[in-house]
XYZ file of C-alpha atoms in Angstrom:
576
model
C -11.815 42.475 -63.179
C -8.966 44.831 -64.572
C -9.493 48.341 -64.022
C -10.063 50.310 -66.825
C -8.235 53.786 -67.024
C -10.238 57.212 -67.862
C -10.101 57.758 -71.773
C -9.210 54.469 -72.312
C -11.754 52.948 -74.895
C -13.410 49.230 -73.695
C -15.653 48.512 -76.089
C -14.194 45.268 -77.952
C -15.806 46.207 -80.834
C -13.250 49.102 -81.639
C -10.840 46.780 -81.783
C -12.548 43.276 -83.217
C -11.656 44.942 -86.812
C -8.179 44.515 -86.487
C -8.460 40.973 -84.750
C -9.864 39.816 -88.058
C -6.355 40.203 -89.105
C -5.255 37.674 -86.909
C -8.003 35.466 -87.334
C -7.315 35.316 -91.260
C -3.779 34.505 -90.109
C -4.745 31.940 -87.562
C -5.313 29.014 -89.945
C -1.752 29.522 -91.644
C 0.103 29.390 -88.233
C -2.041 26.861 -86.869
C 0.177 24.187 -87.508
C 3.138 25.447 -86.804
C 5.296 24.057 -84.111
C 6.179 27.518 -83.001
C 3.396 27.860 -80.581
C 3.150 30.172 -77.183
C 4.407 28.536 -73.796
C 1.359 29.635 -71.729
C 3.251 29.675 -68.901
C 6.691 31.585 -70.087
C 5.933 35.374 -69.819
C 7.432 37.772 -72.202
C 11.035 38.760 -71.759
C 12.338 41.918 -71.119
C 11.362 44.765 -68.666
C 8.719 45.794 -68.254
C 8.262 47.653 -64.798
C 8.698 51.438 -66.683
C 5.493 51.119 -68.151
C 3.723 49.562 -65.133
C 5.244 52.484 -63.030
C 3.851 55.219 -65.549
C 0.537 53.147 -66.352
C -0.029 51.253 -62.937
C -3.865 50.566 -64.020
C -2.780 48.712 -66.695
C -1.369 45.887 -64.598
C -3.516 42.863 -65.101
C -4.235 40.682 -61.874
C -2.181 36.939 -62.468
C -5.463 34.922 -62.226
C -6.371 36.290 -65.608
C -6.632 33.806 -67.908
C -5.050 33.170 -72.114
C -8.246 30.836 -72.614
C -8.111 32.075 -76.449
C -7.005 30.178 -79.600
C -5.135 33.033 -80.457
C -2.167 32.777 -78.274
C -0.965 30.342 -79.998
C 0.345 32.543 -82.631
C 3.904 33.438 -82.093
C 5.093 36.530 -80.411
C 6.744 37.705 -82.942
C 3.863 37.592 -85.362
C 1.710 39.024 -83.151
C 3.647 41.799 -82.656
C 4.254 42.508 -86.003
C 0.394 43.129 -86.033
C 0.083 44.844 -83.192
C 2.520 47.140 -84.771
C 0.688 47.927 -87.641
C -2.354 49.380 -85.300
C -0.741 52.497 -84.485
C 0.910 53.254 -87.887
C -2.888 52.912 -89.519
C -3.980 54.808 -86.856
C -1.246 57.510 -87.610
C -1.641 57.292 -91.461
C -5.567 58.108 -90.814
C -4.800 61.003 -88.903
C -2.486 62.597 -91.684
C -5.207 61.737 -93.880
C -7.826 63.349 -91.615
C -7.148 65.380 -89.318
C -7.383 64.502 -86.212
C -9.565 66.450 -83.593
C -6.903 67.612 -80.879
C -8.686 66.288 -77.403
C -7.183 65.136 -73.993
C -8.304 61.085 -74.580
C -6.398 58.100 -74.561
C -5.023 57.051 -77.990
C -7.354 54.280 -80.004
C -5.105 51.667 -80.652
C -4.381 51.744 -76.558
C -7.381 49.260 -76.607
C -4.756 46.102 -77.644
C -3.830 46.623 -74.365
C -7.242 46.234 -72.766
C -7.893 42.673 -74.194
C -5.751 40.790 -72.190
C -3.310 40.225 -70.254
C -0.595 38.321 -72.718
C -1.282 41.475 -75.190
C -0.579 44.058 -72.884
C 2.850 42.596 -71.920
C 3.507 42.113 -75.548
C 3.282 45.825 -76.172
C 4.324 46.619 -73.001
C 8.249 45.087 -74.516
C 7.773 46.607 -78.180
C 9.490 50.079 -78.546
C 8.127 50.220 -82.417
C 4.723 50.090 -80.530
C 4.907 52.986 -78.955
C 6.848 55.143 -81.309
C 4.135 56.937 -83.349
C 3.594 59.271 -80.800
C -0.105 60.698 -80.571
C 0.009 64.278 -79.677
C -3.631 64.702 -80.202
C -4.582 62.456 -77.234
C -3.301 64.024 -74.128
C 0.379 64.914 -72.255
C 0.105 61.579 -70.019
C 0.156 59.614 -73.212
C 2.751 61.857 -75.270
C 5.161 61.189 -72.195
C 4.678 57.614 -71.870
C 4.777 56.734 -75.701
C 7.669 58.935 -75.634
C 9.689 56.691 -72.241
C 8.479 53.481 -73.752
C 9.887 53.762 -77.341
C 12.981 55.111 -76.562
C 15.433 54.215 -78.182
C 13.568 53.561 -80.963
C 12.874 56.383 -83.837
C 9.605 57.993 -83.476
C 7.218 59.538 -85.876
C 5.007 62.341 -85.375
C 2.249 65.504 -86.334
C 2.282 68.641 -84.876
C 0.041 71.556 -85.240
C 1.530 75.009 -85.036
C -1.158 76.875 -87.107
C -2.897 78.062 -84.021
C -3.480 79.278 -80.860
C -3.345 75.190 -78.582
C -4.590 74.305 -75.301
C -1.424 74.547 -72.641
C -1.121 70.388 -72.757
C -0.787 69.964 -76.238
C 1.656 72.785 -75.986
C 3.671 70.738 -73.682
C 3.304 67.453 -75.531
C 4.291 68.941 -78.901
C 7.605 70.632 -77.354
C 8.182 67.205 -75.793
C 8.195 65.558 -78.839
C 10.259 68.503 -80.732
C 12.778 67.988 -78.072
C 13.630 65.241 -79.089
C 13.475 65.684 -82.918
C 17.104 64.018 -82.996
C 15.262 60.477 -82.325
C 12.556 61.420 -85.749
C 12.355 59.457 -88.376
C 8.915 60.583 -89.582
C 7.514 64.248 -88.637
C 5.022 66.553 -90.142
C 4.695 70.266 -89.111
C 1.142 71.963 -89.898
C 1.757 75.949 -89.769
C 0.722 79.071 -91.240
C 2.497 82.836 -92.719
C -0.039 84.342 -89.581
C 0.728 81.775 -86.443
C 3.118 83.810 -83.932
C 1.708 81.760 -80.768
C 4.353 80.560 -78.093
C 4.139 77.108 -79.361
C 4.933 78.699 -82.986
C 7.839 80.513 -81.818
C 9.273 77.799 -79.405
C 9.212 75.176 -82.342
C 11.108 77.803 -84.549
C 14.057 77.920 -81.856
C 14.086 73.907 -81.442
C 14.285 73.167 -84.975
C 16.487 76.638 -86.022
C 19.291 74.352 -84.156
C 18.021 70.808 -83.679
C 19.900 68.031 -85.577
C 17.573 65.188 -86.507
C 20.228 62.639 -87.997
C 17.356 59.653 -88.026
C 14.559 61.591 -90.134
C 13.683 60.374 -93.079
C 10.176 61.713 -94.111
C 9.961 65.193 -93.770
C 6.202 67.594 -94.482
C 5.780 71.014 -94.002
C 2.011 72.482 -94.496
C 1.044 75.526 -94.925
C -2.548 77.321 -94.380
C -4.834 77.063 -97.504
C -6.646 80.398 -96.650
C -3.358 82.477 -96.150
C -0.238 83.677 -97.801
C 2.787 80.845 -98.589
C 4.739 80.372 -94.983
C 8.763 80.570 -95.161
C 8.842 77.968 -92.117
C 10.923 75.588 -94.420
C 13.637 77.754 -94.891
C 14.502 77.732 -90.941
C 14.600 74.303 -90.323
C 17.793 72.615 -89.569
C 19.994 75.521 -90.386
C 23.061 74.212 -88.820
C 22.590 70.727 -89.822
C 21.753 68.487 -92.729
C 19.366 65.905 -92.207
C 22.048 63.305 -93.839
C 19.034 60.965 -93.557
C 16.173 62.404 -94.939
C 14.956 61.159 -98.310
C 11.478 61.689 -99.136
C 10.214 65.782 -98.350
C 6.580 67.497 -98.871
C 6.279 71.258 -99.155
C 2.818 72.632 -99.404
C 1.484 76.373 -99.562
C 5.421 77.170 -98.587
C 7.892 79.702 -99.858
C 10.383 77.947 -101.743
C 14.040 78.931 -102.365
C 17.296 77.060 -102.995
C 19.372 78.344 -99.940
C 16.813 76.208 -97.806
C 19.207 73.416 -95.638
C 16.521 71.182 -96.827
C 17.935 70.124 -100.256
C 20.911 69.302 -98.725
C 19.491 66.234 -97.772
C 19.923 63.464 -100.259
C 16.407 63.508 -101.545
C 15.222 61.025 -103.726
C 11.495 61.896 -103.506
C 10.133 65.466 -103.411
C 6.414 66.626 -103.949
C 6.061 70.792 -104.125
C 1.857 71.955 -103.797
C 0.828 75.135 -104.247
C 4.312 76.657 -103.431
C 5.739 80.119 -104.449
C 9.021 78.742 -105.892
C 11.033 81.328 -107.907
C 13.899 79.282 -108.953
C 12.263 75.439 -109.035
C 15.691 74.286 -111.637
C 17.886 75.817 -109.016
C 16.439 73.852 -106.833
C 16.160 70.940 -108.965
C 19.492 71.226 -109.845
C 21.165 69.955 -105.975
C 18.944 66.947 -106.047
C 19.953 64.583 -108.867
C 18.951 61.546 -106.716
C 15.445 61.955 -107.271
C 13.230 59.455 -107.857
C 9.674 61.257 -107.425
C 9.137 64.550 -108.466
C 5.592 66.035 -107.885
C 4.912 69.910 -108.806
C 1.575 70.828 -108.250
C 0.519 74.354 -108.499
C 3.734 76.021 -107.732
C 4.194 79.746 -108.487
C 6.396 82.329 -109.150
C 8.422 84.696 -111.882
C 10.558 81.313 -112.789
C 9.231 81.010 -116.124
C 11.734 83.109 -118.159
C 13.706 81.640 -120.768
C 16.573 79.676 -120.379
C 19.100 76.996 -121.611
C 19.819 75.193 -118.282
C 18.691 71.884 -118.399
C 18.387 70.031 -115.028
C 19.542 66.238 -115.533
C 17.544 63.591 -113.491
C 18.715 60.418 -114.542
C 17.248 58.834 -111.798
C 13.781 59.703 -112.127
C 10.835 57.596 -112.306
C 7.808 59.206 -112.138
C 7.218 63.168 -112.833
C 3.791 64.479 -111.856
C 2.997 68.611 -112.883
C -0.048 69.832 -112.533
C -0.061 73.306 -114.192
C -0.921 76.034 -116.738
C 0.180 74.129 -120.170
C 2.936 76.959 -120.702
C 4.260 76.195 -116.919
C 4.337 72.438 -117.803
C 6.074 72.935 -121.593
C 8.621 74.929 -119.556
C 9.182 72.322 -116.962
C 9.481 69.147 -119.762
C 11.741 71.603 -121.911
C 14.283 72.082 -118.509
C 14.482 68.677 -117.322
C 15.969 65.902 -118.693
C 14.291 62.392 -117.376
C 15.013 59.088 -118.419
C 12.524 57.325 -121.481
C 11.404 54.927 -119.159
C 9.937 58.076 -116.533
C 6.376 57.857 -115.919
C 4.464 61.192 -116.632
C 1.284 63.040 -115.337
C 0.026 65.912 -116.671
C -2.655 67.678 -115.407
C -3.680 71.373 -117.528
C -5.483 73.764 -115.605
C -5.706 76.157 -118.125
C -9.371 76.184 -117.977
C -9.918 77.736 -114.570
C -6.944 79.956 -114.764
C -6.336 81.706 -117.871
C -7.554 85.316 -118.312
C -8.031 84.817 -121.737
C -11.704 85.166 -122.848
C -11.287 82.115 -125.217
C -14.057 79.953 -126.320
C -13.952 76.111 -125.525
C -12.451 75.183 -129.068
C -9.701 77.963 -129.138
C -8.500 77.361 -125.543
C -7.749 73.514 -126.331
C -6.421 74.315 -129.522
C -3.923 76.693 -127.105
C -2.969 73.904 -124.983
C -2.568 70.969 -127.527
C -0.478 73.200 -130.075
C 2.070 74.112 -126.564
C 2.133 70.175 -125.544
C 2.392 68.790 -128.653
C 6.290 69.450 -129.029
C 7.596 68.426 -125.442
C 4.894 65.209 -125.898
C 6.467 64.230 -128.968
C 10.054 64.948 -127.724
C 9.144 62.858 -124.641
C 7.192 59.784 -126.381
C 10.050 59.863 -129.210
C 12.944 58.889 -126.833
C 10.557 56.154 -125.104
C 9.889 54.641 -128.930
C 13.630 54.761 -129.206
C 14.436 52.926 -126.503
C 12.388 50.096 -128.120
C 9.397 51.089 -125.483
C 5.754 50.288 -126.861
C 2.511 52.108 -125.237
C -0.258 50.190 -127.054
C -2.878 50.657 -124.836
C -4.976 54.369 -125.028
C -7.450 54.741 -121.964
C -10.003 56.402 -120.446
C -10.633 57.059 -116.893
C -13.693 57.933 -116.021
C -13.212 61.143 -113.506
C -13.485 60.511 -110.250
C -13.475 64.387 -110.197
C -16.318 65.644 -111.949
C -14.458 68.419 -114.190
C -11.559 66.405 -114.981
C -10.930 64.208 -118.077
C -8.272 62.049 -118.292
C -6.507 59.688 -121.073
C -3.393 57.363 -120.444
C -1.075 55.655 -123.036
C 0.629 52.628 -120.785
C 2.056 49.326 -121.816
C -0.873 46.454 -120.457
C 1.569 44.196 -119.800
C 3.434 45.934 -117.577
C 2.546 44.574 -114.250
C 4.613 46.644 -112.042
C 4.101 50.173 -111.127
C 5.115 53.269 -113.215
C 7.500 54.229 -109.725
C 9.419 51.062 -109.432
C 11.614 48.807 -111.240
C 11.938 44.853 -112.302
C 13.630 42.555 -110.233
C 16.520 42.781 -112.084
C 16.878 46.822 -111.929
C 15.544 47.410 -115.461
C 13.261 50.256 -115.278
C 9.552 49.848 -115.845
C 7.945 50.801 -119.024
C 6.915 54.474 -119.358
C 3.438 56.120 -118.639
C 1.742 58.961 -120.142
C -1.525 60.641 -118.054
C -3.119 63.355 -119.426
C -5.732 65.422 -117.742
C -7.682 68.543 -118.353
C -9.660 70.634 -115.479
C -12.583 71.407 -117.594
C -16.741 72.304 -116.845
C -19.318 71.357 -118.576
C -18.588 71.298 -122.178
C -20.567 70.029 -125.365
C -16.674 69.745 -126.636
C -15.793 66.233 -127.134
C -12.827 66.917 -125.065
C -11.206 63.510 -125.011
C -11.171 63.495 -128.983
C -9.372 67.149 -128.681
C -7.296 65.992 -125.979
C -5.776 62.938 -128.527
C -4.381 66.109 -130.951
C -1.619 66.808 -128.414
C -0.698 63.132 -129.031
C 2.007 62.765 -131.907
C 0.876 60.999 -134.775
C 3.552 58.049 -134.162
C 1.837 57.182 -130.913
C -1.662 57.190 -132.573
C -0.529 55.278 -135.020
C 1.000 52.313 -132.180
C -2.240 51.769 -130.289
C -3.483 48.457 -130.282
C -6.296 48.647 -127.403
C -8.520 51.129 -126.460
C -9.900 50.945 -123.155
C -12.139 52.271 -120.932
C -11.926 51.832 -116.981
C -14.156 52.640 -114.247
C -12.795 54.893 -110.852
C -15.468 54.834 -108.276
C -15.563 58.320 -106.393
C -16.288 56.834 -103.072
C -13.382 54.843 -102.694
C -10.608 57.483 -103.970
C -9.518 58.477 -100.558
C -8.962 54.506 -100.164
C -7.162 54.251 -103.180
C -4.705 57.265 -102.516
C -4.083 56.554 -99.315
C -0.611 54.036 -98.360
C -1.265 50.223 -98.783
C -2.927 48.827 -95.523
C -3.670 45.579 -94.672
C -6.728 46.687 -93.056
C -10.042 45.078 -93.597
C -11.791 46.593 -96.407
C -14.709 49.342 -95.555
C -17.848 49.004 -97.530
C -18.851 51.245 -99.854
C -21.683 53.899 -99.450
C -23.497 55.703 -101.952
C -22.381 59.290 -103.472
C -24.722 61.829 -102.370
C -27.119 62.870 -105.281
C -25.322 65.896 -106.538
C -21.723 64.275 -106.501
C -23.345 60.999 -107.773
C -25.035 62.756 -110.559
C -21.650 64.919 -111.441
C -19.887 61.220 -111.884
C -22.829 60.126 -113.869
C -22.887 62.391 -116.499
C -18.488 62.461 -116.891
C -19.077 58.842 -117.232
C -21.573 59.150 -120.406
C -19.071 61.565 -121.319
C -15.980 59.762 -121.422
C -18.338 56.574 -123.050
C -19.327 58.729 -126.162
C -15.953 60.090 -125.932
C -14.801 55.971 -126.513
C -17.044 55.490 -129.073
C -16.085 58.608 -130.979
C -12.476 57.636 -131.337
C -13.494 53.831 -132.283
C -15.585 55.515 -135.215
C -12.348 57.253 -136.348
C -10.677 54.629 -138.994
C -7.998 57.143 -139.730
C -7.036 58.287 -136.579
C -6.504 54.910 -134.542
C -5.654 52.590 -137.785
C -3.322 49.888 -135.761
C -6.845 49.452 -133.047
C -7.528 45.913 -132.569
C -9.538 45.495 -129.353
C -11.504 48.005 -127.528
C -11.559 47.063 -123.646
C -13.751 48.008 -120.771
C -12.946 47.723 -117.089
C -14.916 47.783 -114.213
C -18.245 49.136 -116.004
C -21.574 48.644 -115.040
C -23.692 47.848 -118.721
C -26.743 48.709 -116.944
C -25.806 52.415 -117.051
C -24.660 51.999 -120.959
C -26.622 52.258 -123.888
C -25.699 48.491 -124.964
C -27.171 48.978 -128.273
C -24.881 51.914 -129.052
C -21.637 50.138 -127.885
C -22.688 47.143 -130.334
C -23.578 49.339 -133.374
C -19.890 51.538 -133.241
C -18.004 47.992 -132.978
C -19.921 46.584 -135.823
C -19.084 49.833 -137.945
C -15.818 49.425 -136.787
C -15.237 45.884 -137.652
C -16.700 46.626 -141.040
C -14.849 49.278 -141.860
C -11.758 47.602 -141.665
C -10.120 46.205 -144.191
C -7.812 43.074 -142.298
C -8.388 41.563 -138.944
C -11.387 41.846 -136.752
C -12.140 43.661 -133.285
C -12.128 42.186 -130.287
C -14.633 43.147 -127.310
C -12.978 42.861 -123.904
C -14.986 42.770 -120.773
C -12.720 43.048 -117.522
C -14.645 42.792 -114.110
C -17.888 44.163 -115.654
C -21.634 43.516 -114.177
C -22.735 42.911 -117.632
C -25.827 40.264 -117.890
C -25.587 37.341 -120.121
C -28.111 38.340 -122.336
C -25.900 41.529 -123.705
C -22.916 39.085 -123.688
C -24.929 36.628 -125.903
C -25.970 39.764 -127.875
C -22.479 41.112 -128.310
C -21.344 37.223 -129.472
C -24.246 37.340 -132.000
C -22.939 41.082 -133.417
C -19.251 40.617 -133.501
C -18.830 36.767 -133.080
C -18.085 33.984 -130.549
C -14.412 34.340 -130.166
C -14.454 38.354 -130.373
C -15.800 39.089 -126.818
C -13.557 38.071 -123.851
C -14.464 37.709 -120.329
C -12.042 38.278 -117.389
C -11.638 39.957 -114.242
């Protein structure tokens, strides 16, 4: 029986979630005539590892007894692969509790022996290199992917034990081999760890890096750390670069690098168009919360005629500013989130503070949606997210059939078709806000929308949702606790009456054809409601009909058969 190493986790169970992976896979390679020699071993060395990692030499009379080595090598390792970059994604996503153990996905290598000389020969393997886990571990990761580039975390925002000291200056030393790091720090840390990683990366050249985030401390003052990185090289490589709770300024070597995506959170940024202005590559732009005496007036305007997708999240003056000083293509996709609500020192009542923000959005939203029109762009569709965020509302104008995403482009190069989200950060309000919200909306876009939808975001899986496409099997969902469930509850009757509101105003949606609902549980809806607004709609109008939409619903058949009855057989259509 193989020896298993201190650390090292042996229950199969950790890892029988990933082998149903390769189980779904099984019966498409099945047939393949590219099927495992059980007798050929794996090529290439693989003596460093055993000579690091001697217990994790399997004795010869072990046995490949299992119908899954017949899948190819090279499929197998492709999925082996993917282990530790989930793993690593999770721990940006979480973070992950800094304790001298043997990395998770180390249990491929505890199944058998064909699997552990398999990643015993695949540099990409080892080269997400798990500081948390212990030195031993850092060091061999570090040997065995070489000279492939790695991808790393480190934690500089506080005092560290002495071996995750070590590890994390092992892996800074060679920041030149990077291709992926992230550096959690903070305006107080002046540790030896802190001060060491300053001198590494004052002078390092990373040449391979090409994802680059910097993180500040929530609880303490925005950290200049950026502007000391790489200040005798560009990182010619680097393309995509996250600053949070950082001090911001143009000088940084930073936007040197040929960005093309760039996402600024809660940063003290006194110049963001000078900064703006040396990266015309972009193709993501994300401002959230960013600060500073930038907002005086000017006539620079910062061309990005690259950009695809523009995300602020700010006061509504910040955000007029912004759309005012940059100049993005029609087709950009746009998110706008107002925060007005929880940070203006105006003692303003609910009415007169929207009435604020809709009469300074209403010009750059009419500039913006005028050159889409132009281009011969149509956003028919008007929805309504229900909040996965309890005191945020949210309405988006999109084109429905538009199947790729507002970030990408066609397969032949044409850009996508343009997005509009709008969001307020509200509380508790007997103000119809989504019916105020529409009155920052141009009358020309009113007047285009066809559809008016409705779509359900379930709180519990948002952290699934935002996190990077995995392969992974899906997690079942568990219940809200009562408060949060509750909170979701109540913005989802909202943004309902909200829905029915605007369907009861002829004059304000006249083009509306078909009101649509997505993901919606009837059983929570007041059926009888729904059915009387669509009847006064349909009555009301003078040509055509409406049409009743039902998109992956739990809706019985009894309220379909009702709905038929009200509006008639061919106005209520089922899909998923």
């Amino acid at each position: 029986m193989t020896t298993t190493p201190v650390g090292h986790p042996t229950s199969f169970s950790f890892f029988k979630r990933f082998l149903c992976v390769v189980r779904r896979i099984k019966t498409k390679v099945s047939s393949s005539s590219l099927l495992l020699d059980q007798s050929t071993e794996p090529t290439g060395p693989a003596s460093p590892l055993i000579a690091m990692a001697p217990h994790l030499r399997s004795p010869p009379s072990v046995r490949r007894a299992s119908p899954i080595s017949r899948i190819p090598v090279e499929l197998l390792t492709q999925i082996f692969t993917h282990v530790p970059r989930v793993e690593f994604e999770e721990s940006l996503q979480f973070k992950a509790r800094i304790a001298p153990s043997g990395p998770m996905w180390m249990a491929i290598a505890q199944v058998c022996h064909h699997w552990r000389m398999i990643v015993a020969d695949c540099r990409e393997f080892w080269s997400y290199i798990p500081l948390q886990s212990s030195l031993y571990w850092v060091e061999v990761s570090l040997a065995r992917s070489h000279p492939h580039p790695i991808s790393f975390s480190v934690d500089l925002s506080a005092t560290q034990p002495e071996w995750y000291q070590r590890a994390a200056l092992s892996a800074l030393h060679v920041i030149s081999r990077a291709r992926e790091v992230y550096i959690h720090t903070s305006a107080v840390a002046n540790s030896g760890l802190h001060m060491a990683a300053l001198r590494i990366l004052d002078d390092a050249a990373a040449p391979k890096l090409e994802v680059l985030g910097i993180h500040g401390t929530v609880a303490c003052e925005p950290v200049p750390f950026s502007g000391s990185i790489f200040r005798h090289h560009t990182a010619a490589a680097l393309h995509t670069l996250t600053l949070a709770f950082c001090e911001v300024h143009p000088s940084s070597p930073l936007f040197q690098a040929p960005l093309v995506s760039l996402r600024l959170e809660n940063c003290r940024v006194e110049f963001p168009l000078g900064v703006l202005s040396l990266l015309p590559h972009l193709r993501t732009l994300v401002l959230a919360g960013i600060h500073g005496t930038f907002l005086s007036y000017s006539s620079d305007v910062v061309r990005l005629l690259h950009l695809r997708h523009l995300e602020l999240t700010s006061p509504s003056s910040d955000i007029a500013f912004l759309l005012r000083n940059i100049s993005i293509p029609p087709s950009t996709s746009l998110s706008i989130t107002c925060v007005d609500y929880i940070v203006s020192d105006d003692p303003l009542d609910d009415l007169t503070l929207l009435h604020k923000i809709t009469l300074i959005l209403s010009p750059v939203l009419a500039t913006y949606l005028e050159r889409a029109f132009a281009e011969g762009y149509s956003l028919p569709l008007l929805e309504i997210t229900t909040p996965t965020n309890a005191s945020k509302r949210n309405i988006s104008l999109l084109d429905p059939t538009s199947t790729s995403t507002s970030t990408s482009t066609s397969s032949t190069g044409t850009p996508t078709s343009p997005q509009l989200n709008l969001s307020l950060v509200w509380a508790d309000s007997s103000t119809d806000l989504f019916f105020q919200m529409l009155s920052a909306l141009p009358i020309a876009a009113l007047q285009r929308i066809h559809t008016l939808g409705m779509r359900e975001e379930d709180p519990s899986c948002t952290a699934a949702k935002e996190a990077r496409s995995r392969s992974s099997p899906a997690q079942p969902r568990r219940p809200l606790p009562l408060p949060l469930a509750g909170f979701h509850k109540k913005a989802r009757d909202e943004a309902v009456m909200g829905l029915l509101t605007l369907v009861m105003q002829q004059g304000l949606l006249p083009a509306l054809r078909e009101v649509s609902f997505q993901g919606i549980d009837f059983k929570n809806l007041d059926v009888d409601l729904v059915a009387r607004v669509l009847v006064h709609r349909q009555r009301a109008m003078t040509g055509g009909s409406i049409t009743l939409s039902l998109r992956d619903c739990i809706v019985s058949d009894g309220t379909i058969g009702a709905f038929q009855d009200c509006l008639g057989l061919d106005a209520v259509r089922l899909g998923v």
